Short mmCIF file of C-alpha atoms in Angstrom, two decimals:
data_model
loop_
_atom_site.label_atom_id
_atom_site.label_comp_id
_atom_site.label_asym_id
_atom_site.label_seq_id
_atom_site.Cartn_x
_atom_site.Cartn_y
_atom_site.Cartn_z
CA MET A 7 171.95 247.64 46.72
CA PHE A 8 172.74 245.93 50.01
CA LEU A 9 173.52 242.63 48.32
CA THR A 10 175.79 244.33 45.77
CA VAL A 11 177.74 246.03 48.56
CA ILE A 12 178.00 242.84 50.64
CA GLY A 13 179.19 240.90 47.61
CA ALA A 14 181.91 243.45 46.88
CA LEU A 15 182.94 243.64 50.52
CA ASN A 16 183.08 239.84 50.74
CA GLU A 17 185.37 239.79 47.75
CA GLY A 18 187.59 242.38 49.39
CA PHE A 19 187.57 240.50 52.66
CA ILE A 20 188.75 237.34 50.92
CA GLN A 21 191.82 239.30 49.73
CA THR A 22 192.29 240.56 53.30
CA LEU A 23 192.14 237.03 54.66
CA LYS A 24 194.50 235.75 51.98
CA LEU A 25 197.09 238.38 52.82
CA PHE A 26 196.61 237.66 56.52
CA ALA A 27 197.08 233.90 56.07
CA VAL A 28 200.04 234.14 53.70
CA THR A 29 201.76 236.61 56.05
CA LEU A 30 201.35 234.24 58.99
CA ILE A 31 202.52 231.21 57.02
CA GLY A 32 205.64 233.09 55.93
CA ALA A 33 206.41 235.24 58.96
CA LEU A 34 205.94 232.69 61.73
CA PRO A 35 208.84 230.45 60.60
CA LEU A 36 210.93 233.32 59.17
CA GLY A 37 210.63 235.15 62.49
CA LEU A 38 212.10 232.13 64.26
CA VAL A 39 215.06 232.14 61.88
CA VAL A 40 215.59 235.87 62.46
CA SER A 41 215.38 235.38 66.24
CA PHE A 42 218.07 232.69 66.06
CA GLY A 43 220.16 235.19 64.09
CA SER A 44 219.60 237.84 66.77
CA MET A 45 220.73 235.40 69.46
CA SER A 46 223.65 233.91 67.50
CA ARG A 47 227.06 233.75 69.13
CA PHE A 48 228.50 234.60 65.71
CA THR A 49 228.78 238.38 66.06
CA PRO A 50 228.43 239.48 62.38
CA LEU A 51 225.23 237.45 62.01
CA ARG A 52 223.81 238.81 65.24
CA TRP A 53 224.72 242.32 64.17
CA LEU A 54 223.16 241.89 60.72
CA SER A 55 220.00 240.38 62.13
CA ARG A 56 219.53 243.09 64.74
CA THR A 57 220.18 245.83 62.18
CA VAL A 58 217.52 244.45 59.85
CA VAL A 59 215.06 244.26 62.75
CA TRP A 60 215.91 247.83 63.70
CA ILE A 61 215.32 249.13 60.15
CA ILE A 62 212.09 247.19 59.59
CA ARG A 63 210.61 248.03 62.97
CA GLY A 64 211.87 251.59 62.80
CA THR A 65 210.14 252.56 59.55
CA PRO A 66 206.46 252.50 58.57
CA LEU A 67 205.11 249.36 56.95
CA MET A 68 203.40 251.62 54.40
CA LEU A 69 206.76 253.01 53.30
CA GLN A 70 208.27 249.51 53.07
CA LEU A 71 205.34 248.41 50.96
CA ILE A 72 205.78 251.33 48.54
CA ILE A 73 209.51 250.67 48.27
CA ILE A 74 209.09 246.95 47.65
CA PHE A 75 206.37 247.52 45.05
CA TYR A 76 207.88 250.40 43.05
CA ILE A 77 211.67 250.48 43.53
CA PRO A 78 212.67 247.16 41.90
CA GLY A 79 211.01 248.34 38.67
CA TYR A 80 213.37 251.33 38.53
CA LEU A 81 216.51 249.38 39.44
CA LEU A 82 216.15 246.20 37.44
CA PRO A 83 216.86 246.42 33.72
CA SER A 84 214.11 243.86 33.14
CA GLY A 85 211.57 246.15 34.78
CA SER A 86 209.29 245.40 37.72
CA PRO A 87 209.56 241.82 38.96
CA TRP A 88 205.93 241.85 40.06
CA PRO A 89 203.28 240.44 37.71
CA SER A 90 200.88 243.08 36.48
CA GLY A 91 197.45 243.55 38.03
CA GLU A 92 196.03 242.39 41.32
CA SER A 93 198.23 239.27 41.54
CA GLY A 94 201.38 241.43 41.41
CA ARG A 95 200.03 243.81 44.04
CA PHE A 96 199.14 240.88 46.24
CA LEU A 97 202.57 239.29 45.84
CA ALA A 98 204.41 242.53 46.66
CA SER A 99 202.16 243.06 49.67
CA ALA A 100 202.79 239.51 50.87
CA VAL A 101 206.57 239.97 50.64
CA ALA A 102 206.48 243.28 52.50
CA PHE A 103 204.14 241.97 55.19
CA ILE A 104 206.11 238.76 55.70
CA ILE A 105 209.40 240.63 56.16
CA ASN A 106 207.81 243.22 58.43
CA TYR A 107 205.96 240.76 60.64
CA ALA A 108 208.88 238.31 60.79
CA CYS A 109 210.90 241.07 62.45
CA TYR A 110 208.21 241.75 65.05
CA PHE A 111 207.69 238.03 65.65
CA SER A 112 211.45 237.47 65.98
CA GLU A 113 211.60 239.77 68.98
CA ILE A 114 208.63 238.01 70.58
CA TYR A 115 210.32 234.65 69.99
CA ARG A 116 213.59 235.97 71.40
CA GLY A 117 211.86 237.12 74.56
CA GLY A 118 210.09 233.76 74.80
CA ILE A 119 213.24 231.70 74.33
CA GLN A 120 215.37 233.81 76.64
CA GLY A 121 212.60 233.71 79.21
CA VAL A 122 212.94 229.94 79.57
CA PRO A 123 215.26 229.43 82.55
CA VAL A 124 218.80 228.41 81.57
CA GLY A 125 218.47 225.48 83.99
CA GLN A 126 216.04 223.83 81.55
CA GLN A 127 218.68 223.82 78.82
CA GLU A 128 221.32 222.57 81.27
CA ALA A 129 219.08 219.79 82.55
CA GLY A 130 218.67 218.62 78.96
CA GLU A 131 222.41 218.87 78.30
CA VAL A 132 223.44 216.76 81.29
CA LEU A 133 220.91 214.16 80.16
CA GLY A 134 222.82 213.81 76.90
CA MET A 135 220.29 215.53 74.65
CA THR A 136 221.39 217.26 71.47
CA LYS A 137 220.78 220.98 70.96
CA GLY A 138 217.96 220.17 68.55
CA GLN A 139 216.31 217.76 70.96
CA ILE A 140 216.52 220.32 73.75
CA PHE A 141 214.84 222.91 71.55
CA ARG A 142 212.11 220.61 70.26
CA HIS A 143 211.33 218.67 73.41
CA ILE A 144 212.03 221.17 76.18
CA THR A 145 212.32 224.81 75.14
CA LEU A 146 209.73 225.02 72.36
CA LEU A 147 206.52 224.39 74.30
CA GLN A 148 207.65 226.55 77.21
CA MET A 149 208.43 229.31 74.71
CA ILE A 150 205.04 228.94 73.01
CA LYS A 151 203.28 229.24 76.35
CA ARG A 152 205.18 232.44 77.07
CA ILE A 153 204.55 234.05 73.69
CA VAL A 154 200.82 233.38 73.26
CA PRO A 155 199.69 236.69 74.84
CA PRO A 156 202.11 238.99 72.91
CA MET A 157 201.58 236.92 69.74
CA SER A 158 197.82 237.22 69.88
CA ASN A 159 198.25 240.95 70.22
CA GLU A 160 200.51 241.10 67.17
CA ILE A 161 198.31 238.83 65.08
CA ILE A 162 195.20 240.90 65.81
CA THR A 163 197.18 243.96 64.73
CA LEU A 164 198.07 242.13 61.53
CA VAL A 165 194.39 241.65 60.66
CA LYS A 166 193.92 245.41 60.68
CA ASP A 167 197.32 246.20 59.14
CA THR A 168 196.34 244.34 55.96
CA SER A 169 194.39 247.50 55.09
CA ILE A 170 197.73 249.24 54.53
CA ALA A 171 198.03 247.24 51.28
CA ARG A 172 195.47 249.67 49.89
CA ILE A 173 198.33 252.15 49.38
CA ILE A 174 199.41 250.11 46.34
CA SER A 175 195.75 249.52 45.44
CA MET A 176 195.57 245.92 46.55
CA GLN A 177 191.87 245.23 46.58
CA GLU A 178 191.32 244.35 50.19
CA ILE A 179 188.14 245.16 52.11
CA ILE A 180 188.83 248.85 52.86
CA TRP A 181 189.58 249.37 49.19
CA ALA A 182 186.30 247.62 48.36
CA GLY A 183 184.32 249.78 50.79
CA TYR A 184 185.97 252.99 49.67
CA ALA A 185 185.09 252.17 46.07
CA PHE A 186 181.43 252.89 46.83
CA LEU A 187 182.37 256.37 47.98
CA LYS A 188 184.46 257.11 44.90
CA GLY A 189 182.05 255.41 42.54
CA SER A 190 181.76 251.78 41.50
CA HIS A 191 179.11 249.16 40.71
CA GLY A 192 176.91 252.08 39.59
CA TYR A 193 176.96 253.78 42.98
CA SER A 194 178.96 256.71 44.27
CA GLY A 195 178.99 258.84 47.39
CA LEU A 196 177.96 255.84 49.51
CA LEU A 197 179.61 256.20 52.92
CA TRP A 198 178.13 253.31 54.87
CA PRO A 199 179.92 250.46 53.04
CA LEU A 200 183.24 251.86 54.27
CA PHE A 201 182.00 251.93 57.84
CA PHE A 202 180.44 248.53 57.42
CA THR A 203 183.90 247.00 56.86
CA GLY A 204 184.50 247.52 60.57
CA ILE A 205 181.97 244.77 61.29
CA TYR A 206 184.09 242.29 59.34
CA TYR A 207 187.22 243.19 61.30
CA LEU A 208 185.38 243.05 64.60
CA LEU A 209 183.85 239.63 63.95
CA PHE A 210 187.08 238.11 62.68
CA ASN A 211 189.15 239.49 65.55
CA GLY A 212 186.50 238.26 67.98
CA LEU A 213 186.99 234.80 66.52
CA LEU A 214 190.77 235.08 66.88
CA THR A 215 190.44 236.26 70.48
CA LEU A 216 188.37 233.17 71.28
CA LEU A 217 190.96 230.99 69.56
CA PHE A 218 193.88 232.47 71.51
CA GLY A 219 191.93 232.18 74.74
CA TRP A 220 191.46 228.50 73.97
CA VAL A 221 195.17 227.99 73.21
CA GLU A 222 196.12 229.76 76.44
CA LYS A 223 193.80 227.48 78.35
CA LYS A 224 195.20 224.41 76.61
CA LEU A 225 198.68 225.34 77.85
CA ASP A 226 197.47 226.02 81.36
CA TYR A 227 198.30 222.51 82.55
CA PHE A 228 201.89 223.44 83.35
CA ARG A 229 203.65 226.38 84.86
CA MET B 7 240.44 201.38 91.77
CA SER B 8 239.36 204.97 91.28
CA ILE B 9 236.38 205.45 89.02
CA LEU B 10 237.01 209.19 88.88
CA GLU B 11 240.30 211.05 88.85
CA VAL B 12 240.49 214.81 88.68
CA HIS B 13 243.87 216.45 88.16
CA ASN B 14 244.87 220.08 88.56
CA ILE B 15 241.57 221.60 87.48
CA GLU B 16 241.70 225.36 87.14
CA LYS B 17 238.88 227.65 86.09
CA HIS B 18 238.61 231.40 85.59
CA PHE B 19 235.55 233.57 85.08
CA GLY B 20 237.15 236.53 83.33
CA PRO B 21 239.96 237.69 85.59
CA THR B 22 238.57 235.88 88.66
CA ARG B 23 240.06 232.52 89.45
CA VAL B 24 237.27 230.33 90.83
CA LEU B 25 239.08 226.98 90.90
CA GLU B 26 242.78 226.40 91.43
CA ASP B 27 244.74 223.16 91.30
CA ILE B 28 241.82 220.90 92.19
CA SER B 29 242.84 217.25 92.36
CA PHE B 30 241.02 214.35 93.93
CA SER B 31 239.92 210.84 93.18
CA LEU B 32 236.85 208.84 93.97
CA ASP B 33 236.50 205.08 94.32
CA GLN B 34 233.66 203.03 92.91
CA GLY B 35 230.78 202.85 95.41
CA GLN B 36 232.02 205.73 97.53
CA ALA B 37 230.23 208.93 98.45
CA LEU B 38 232.19 212.16 98.52
CA ALA B 39 230.82 215.29 100.17
CA ILE B 40 232.11 218.73 99.22
CA ILE B 41 231.57 221.41 101.84
CA GLY B 42 232.53 225.07 102.01
CA SER B 43 230.95 228.50 102.09
CA SER B 44 229.11 230.06 99.15
CA GLY B 45 231.47 231.18 96.44
CA SER B 46 234.15 228.67 97.36
CA GLY B 47 233.88 226.98 93.94
CA LYS B 48 231.99 223.81 94.92
CA THR B 49 229.21 224.23 92.38
CA THR B 50 231.63 225.28 89.63
CA LEU B 51 233.60 222.11 90.24
CA LEU B 52 230.49 219.96 89.80
CA ARG B 53 229.58 221.92 86.68
CA CYS B 54 233.06 221.23 85.27
CA LEU B 55 232.56 217.50 85.78
CA ASN B 56 229.24 217.71 83.91
CA PHE B 57 230.72 219.74 81.03
CA LEU B 58 228.52 222.70 81.90
CA GLU B 59 231.73 224.70 82.39
CA LYS B 60 235.01 224.16 80.61
CA PRO B 61 238.06 224.10 82.89
CA ASP B 62 241.00 226.20 81.68
CA ARG B 63 243.47 223.61 82.86
CA GLY B 64 243.56 220.03 84.09
CA THR B 65 242.22 216.60 83.25
CA ILE B 66 239.23 214.49 84.21
CA SER B 67 239.40 210.70 83.90
CA VAL B 68 236.61 208.20 84.34
CA GLY B 69 237.33 204.49 84.67
CA GLY B 70 240.96 205.06 83.74
CA SER B 71 240.41 206.91 80.46
CA VAL B 72 240.83 210.64 80.07
CA ILE B 73 237.48 212.18 79.11
CA PHE B 74 238.60 215.78 79.39
CA ASP B 75 242.02 217.35 78.93
CA ALA B 76 242.14 221.14 78.78
CA ALA B 77 245.32 220.88 76.68
CA ASP B 78 243.80 218.49 74.14
CA PRO B 79 240.97 219.91 72.00
CA ALA B 80 240.26 216.42 70.68
CA THR B 81 238.73 215.57 74.07
CA GLN B 82 236.37 218.53 73.84
CA ARG B 83 234.53 217.82 70.61
CA GLU B 84 230.84 218.65 70.88
CA SER B 85 229.70 215.30 69.50
CA GLU B 86 231.71 213.32 72.03
CA VAL B 87 231.03 215.60 74.97
CA ARG B 88 227.38 214.63 74.72
CA LYS B 89 228.20 210.95 75.28
CA LYS B 90 230.85 211.66 77.93
CA ARG B 91 228.35 213.60 79.97
CA LEU B 92 226.46 210.39 80.51
CA HIS B 93 229.21 209.19 82.87
CA PHE B 94 227.80 211.77 85.25
CA GLY B 95 224.30 212.37 86.54
CA MET B 96 223.39 215.78 87.88
CA VAL B 97 220.80 216.80 90.45
CA PHE B 98 220.39 220.56 90.56
CA GLN B 99 219.69 222.79 93.51
CA SER B 100 216.57 224.17 91.79
CA PHE B 101 215.45 220.73 90.46
CA ASN B 102 215.09 221.97 86.85
CA LEU B 103 212.32 219.51 86.09
CA PHE B 104 210.63 219.95 82.73
CA PRO B 105 207.32 221.61 83.67
CA GLN B 106 205.36 220.42 80.63
CA TYR B 107 205.95 216.74 81.34
CA THR B 108 204.63 214.44 84.04
CA ALA B 109 206.94 213.05 86.70
CA LEU B 110 207.22 209.80 84.74
CA LYS B 111 207.94 211.54 81.44
CA ASN B 112 210.62 213.64 83.13
CA VAL B 113 212.32 210.39 84.11
CA THR B 114 211.94 208.62 80.76
CA LEU B 115 212.34 211.41 78.16
CA ALA B 116 216.14 211.39 77.85
CA LYS B 117 216.27 207.63 77.68
CA GLU B 118 213.59 207.55 75.00
CA LEU B 119 215.54 210.03 72.91
CA LEU B 120 218.81 208.13 73.40
CA SER B 121 217.17 204.84 72.48
CA GLN B 122 216.37 206.27 69.03
CA GLU B 123 220.09 206.00 68.32
CA ARG B 124 220.07 202.25 68.94
CA PRO B 125 220.47 200.27 65.71
CA ASP B 126 217.55 198.00 66.64
CA PHE B 127 215.22 200.87 67.56
CA LYS B 128 213.03 200.63 64.46
CA GLN B 129 212.47 196.88 64.79
CA ASN B 130 211.89 196.79 68.55
CA LYS B 131 210.49 200.25 69.08
CA LYS B 132 207.48 199.12 71.07
CA ALA B 133 209.38 196.75 73.36
CA ILE B 134 212.17 199.28 73.97
CA LEU B 135 209.79 202.10 74.87
CA GLU B 136 207.75 199.80 77.08
CA GLN B 137 210.89 198.71 78.92
CA ILE B 138 211.83 202.38 79.49
CA GLN B 139 208.37 203.03 80.92
CA ILE B 140 208.69 200.11 83.30
CA GLU B 141 212.13 201.21 84.46
CA GLY B 142 210.81 204.73 84.98
CA GLN B 143 207.94 203.45 87.10
CA GLU B 144 210.37 201.36 89.14
CA LEU B 145 212.64 204.34 89.77
CA LEU B 146 209.71 206.46 90.90
CA ALA B 147 208.61 203.63 93.18
CA LYS B 148 212.10 203.55 94.66
CA MET B 149 211.72 207.25 95.40
CA GLY B 150 208.33 206.59 97.05
CA LEU B 151 206.52 208.41 94.24
CA SER B 152 204.50 205.69 92.51
CA GLU B 153 201.30 207.60 93.22
CA ARG B 154 202.71 210.75 91.69
CA ALA B 155 203.90 209.34 88.35
CA ASN B 156 201.26 211.22 86.35
CA HIS B 157 201.49 214.50 88.22
CA TYR B 158 203.10 217.56 86.70
CA PRO B 159 205.98 219.20 88.58
CA SER B 160 203.82 222.17 89.60
CA GLN B 161 201.50 219.72 91.38
CA LEU B 162 204.35 218.31 93.48
CA SER B 163 206.00 219.61 96.65
CA GLY B 164 209.65 220.70 96.47
CA GLY B 165 210.78 217.49 98.13
CA GLN B 166 208.80 215.40 95.66
CA GLN B 167 210.17 217.40 92.74
CA GLN B 168 213.72 216.84 93.90
CA ARG B 169 213.07 213.10 94.24
CA VAL B 170 211.74 213.05 90.67
CA ALA B 171 214.94 214.85 89.64
CA ILE B 172 217.01 212.16 91.37
CA ALA B 173 215.04 209.44 89.56
CA ARG B 174 215.59 211.32 86.28
CA ALA B 175 219.36 211.37 86.86
CA LEU B 176 219.40 207.69 87.85
CA ALA B 177 217.45 206.66 84.75
CA LEU B 178 220.55 206.95 82.58
CA LYS B 179 222.59 204.83 85.03
CA PRO B 180 225.47 207.26 85.43
CA ASP B 181 228.80 206.08 86.84
CA ILE B 182 228.88 209.02 89.20
CA LEU B 183 225.86 210.88 90.51
CA CYS B 184 226.40 214.54 91.38
CA PHE B 185 224.22 216.54 93.75
CA ASP B 186 224.48 220.32 93.78
CA GLU B 187 223.09 221.44 97.15
CA PRO B 188 220.06 219.19 96.66
CA THR B 189 218.19 220.47 99.72
CA SER B 190 219.13 224.16 99.69
CA ALA B 191 215.96 225.22 97.85
CA LEU B 192 213.70 223.22 100.16
CA ASP B 193 211.78 224.15 103.29
CA PRO B 194 213.44 222.58 106.34
CA GLU B 195 210.58 220.10 106.81
CA LEU B 196 211.09 218.80 103.26
CA THR B 197 214.86 218.27 103.38
CA GLY B 198 214.48 215.04 105.37
CA GLU B 199 212.72 213.09 102.63
CA VAL B 200 215.37 214.02 100.07
CA LEU B 201 218.29 213.27 102.39
CA LYS B 202 216.71 209.91 103.20
CA VAL B 203 216.71 209.01 99.50
CA ILE B 204 220.34 210.04 99.09
CA ARG B 205 221.26 208.10 102.21
CA SER B 206 219.66 204.94 100.83
CA LEU B 207 221.53 205.44 97.54
CA ALA B 208 224.77 205.60 99.54
CA GLU B 209 223.85 202.40 101.33
CA GLN B 210 223.38 200.77 97.93
CA LYS B 211 226.93 201.85 97.07
CA THR B 212 226.01 204.43 94.46
CA THR B 213 229.11 206.45 93.53
CA MET B 214 228.22 210.01 94.45
CA ILE B 215 229.56 213.52 94.85
CA ILE B 216 227.38 215.68 97.07
CA VAL B 217 227.83 219.41 97.45
CA THR B 218 226.01 220.19 100.67
CA HIS B 219 225.57 222.50 103.61
CA GLU B 220 224.18 219.70 105.78
CA MET B 221 227.23 218.90 107.93
CA ALA B 222 225.69 216.12 109.99
CA PHE B 223 224.47 214.49 106.80
CA ALA B 224 227.90 214.75 105.16
CA ARG B 225 229.52 213.22 108.25
CA ASP B 226 227.09 210.31 108.42
CA VAL B 227 226.61 209.51 104.75
CA ALA B 228 229.83 210.40 102.96
CA ASP B 229 232.95 208.30 103.03
CA ASP B 230 235.22 211.26 102.30
CA VAL B 231 234.83 214.98 102.69
CA ILE B 232 236.51 217.80 100.82
CA PHE B 233 236.48 221.27 102.33
CA MET B 234 236.91 224.04 99.78
CA ASP B 235 237.61 227.70 100.34
CA GLY B 236 238.47 230.40 97.80
CA GLY B 237 238.61 227.92 94.92
CA VAL B 238 241.13 225.55 96.47
CA ILE B 239 240.84 222.30 98.40
CA VAL B 240 241.85 223.20 101.94
CA GLU B 241 241.35 219.81 103.49
CA LYS B 242 240.25 216.36 102.47
CA GLY B 243 239.96 213.08 104.28
CA PRO B 244 237.57 210.59 105.84
CA ALA B 245 234.26 212.31 106.58
CA ARG B 246 234.27 211.84 110.34
CA ASP B 247 237.88 213.07 110.69
CA VAL B 248 237.40 216.23 108.65
CA ILE B 249 234.12 217.24 110.27
CA GLU B 250 234.86 216.25 113.87
CA HIS B 251 238.61 216.78 114.01
CA PRO B 252 239.60 219.21 111.27
CA ARG B 253 243.34 219.75 110.96
CA GLU B 254 243.22 223.11 109.21
CA GLU B 255 242.36 226.33 110.95
CA ARG B 256 240.11 227.48 108.06
CA THR B 257 238.10 224.27 108.23
CA ARG B 258 237.70 224.71 111.96
CA GLN B 259 236.46 228.28 111.52
CA PHE B 260 233.98 227.22 108.85
CA LEU B 261 232.61 224.32 110.90
CA SER B 262 232.35 226.36 114.08
CA ARG B 263 229.89 228.65 112.32
CA TYR B 264 227.70 225.61 111.73
CA SER B 265 227.83 224.29 115.28
CA GLU B 266 226.85 227.72 116.59
CA ASN B 267 223.51 227.63 114.83
#
């Protein structure tokens, strides 16, 4: 019985990790784009960007996920754009998570960029650097150093937030654990597999905490 | 011949006029000190020269050609401004060194990036970068910082940081080197080492504009002095004359506050 449960939980955890990784890969760069929008001197763009961030941060991720998964099917004449089955649920989850997390990340980036003293930018300008060079060679690393603590917080939250994808029945680890309570693999009424999922989250987040501690230390050589 | 000519510069921040009808010229190899109380517009003037602020009126010419004309947008194009800036070097009050780079890298970074635009960069990459390294080392040696080349700014004293900043500005061989209160952020015991470096640059006939509160230094090192108050030039002339025998009452009042303490 134990091996059956562990096998099912492992399978669920792989979905969890996939959603986690895809969200990071999408939201980390998209968040930077959104933060540039929020800081743009072009007022309509800034306004648009900040409104989107307000809406996404102001409503529950669970609600956004439901809307992204179900609403297009009603609106589009061709029906739901999502493939059927688990791959469609995963894709919809990934889109919702990427948009949601990009908005949170964008505000962290914005704080990080605006926290770099304006004198750094000016020093680069008077040395004849282009805006791109100033960002890449001067601002970026100083920003990264500033955002590691809030980012690690947000990324650890993301690990646990992946469980929200269960609302559209994406088969992540909580879904897999809960299945033993409802009945699956010939068992039902089993409570412990659900609780056991906590161990997975704990171990993985422990690993991430070590990783972020290491990054923070790596960037300790300058102030 | 004048290397720098500034004509009728005017600058507003919103409704406040911070610079009014500023005109002066500077000869090759001369050092000009700008004195005046806080808020008199000295720093804004330097920032205008470095294209960190855009004057509302007036022209700036270097070596006889107009590099900025408030009435001519063609002189203000972003792409050209970047190159025009290189006529000027800037040393900031708060150093503004790049904290993530060593002293040497602070000095060489801009030059390395600029060298990428050279047509022969790809072929001679190694030789070019090596040459930049050597020049950087030499500049740091000139500042008495050879031992500190691989230190990060946070490992250096304020005086050492400011000397790195001077080396960084010199690395691009500007026509005119600007200092914005270079010792104001330093402890009194550290100002000496920075002033000594600036003094030796003056002796080597580096063209300089120095905004400073060090009156004795301005008198001894600068050729000319400009006294500013309320955004206008109140008095200008040979350094010794202006500081020891000011003609204007406002200059006298300002200087008397310095001799008191």
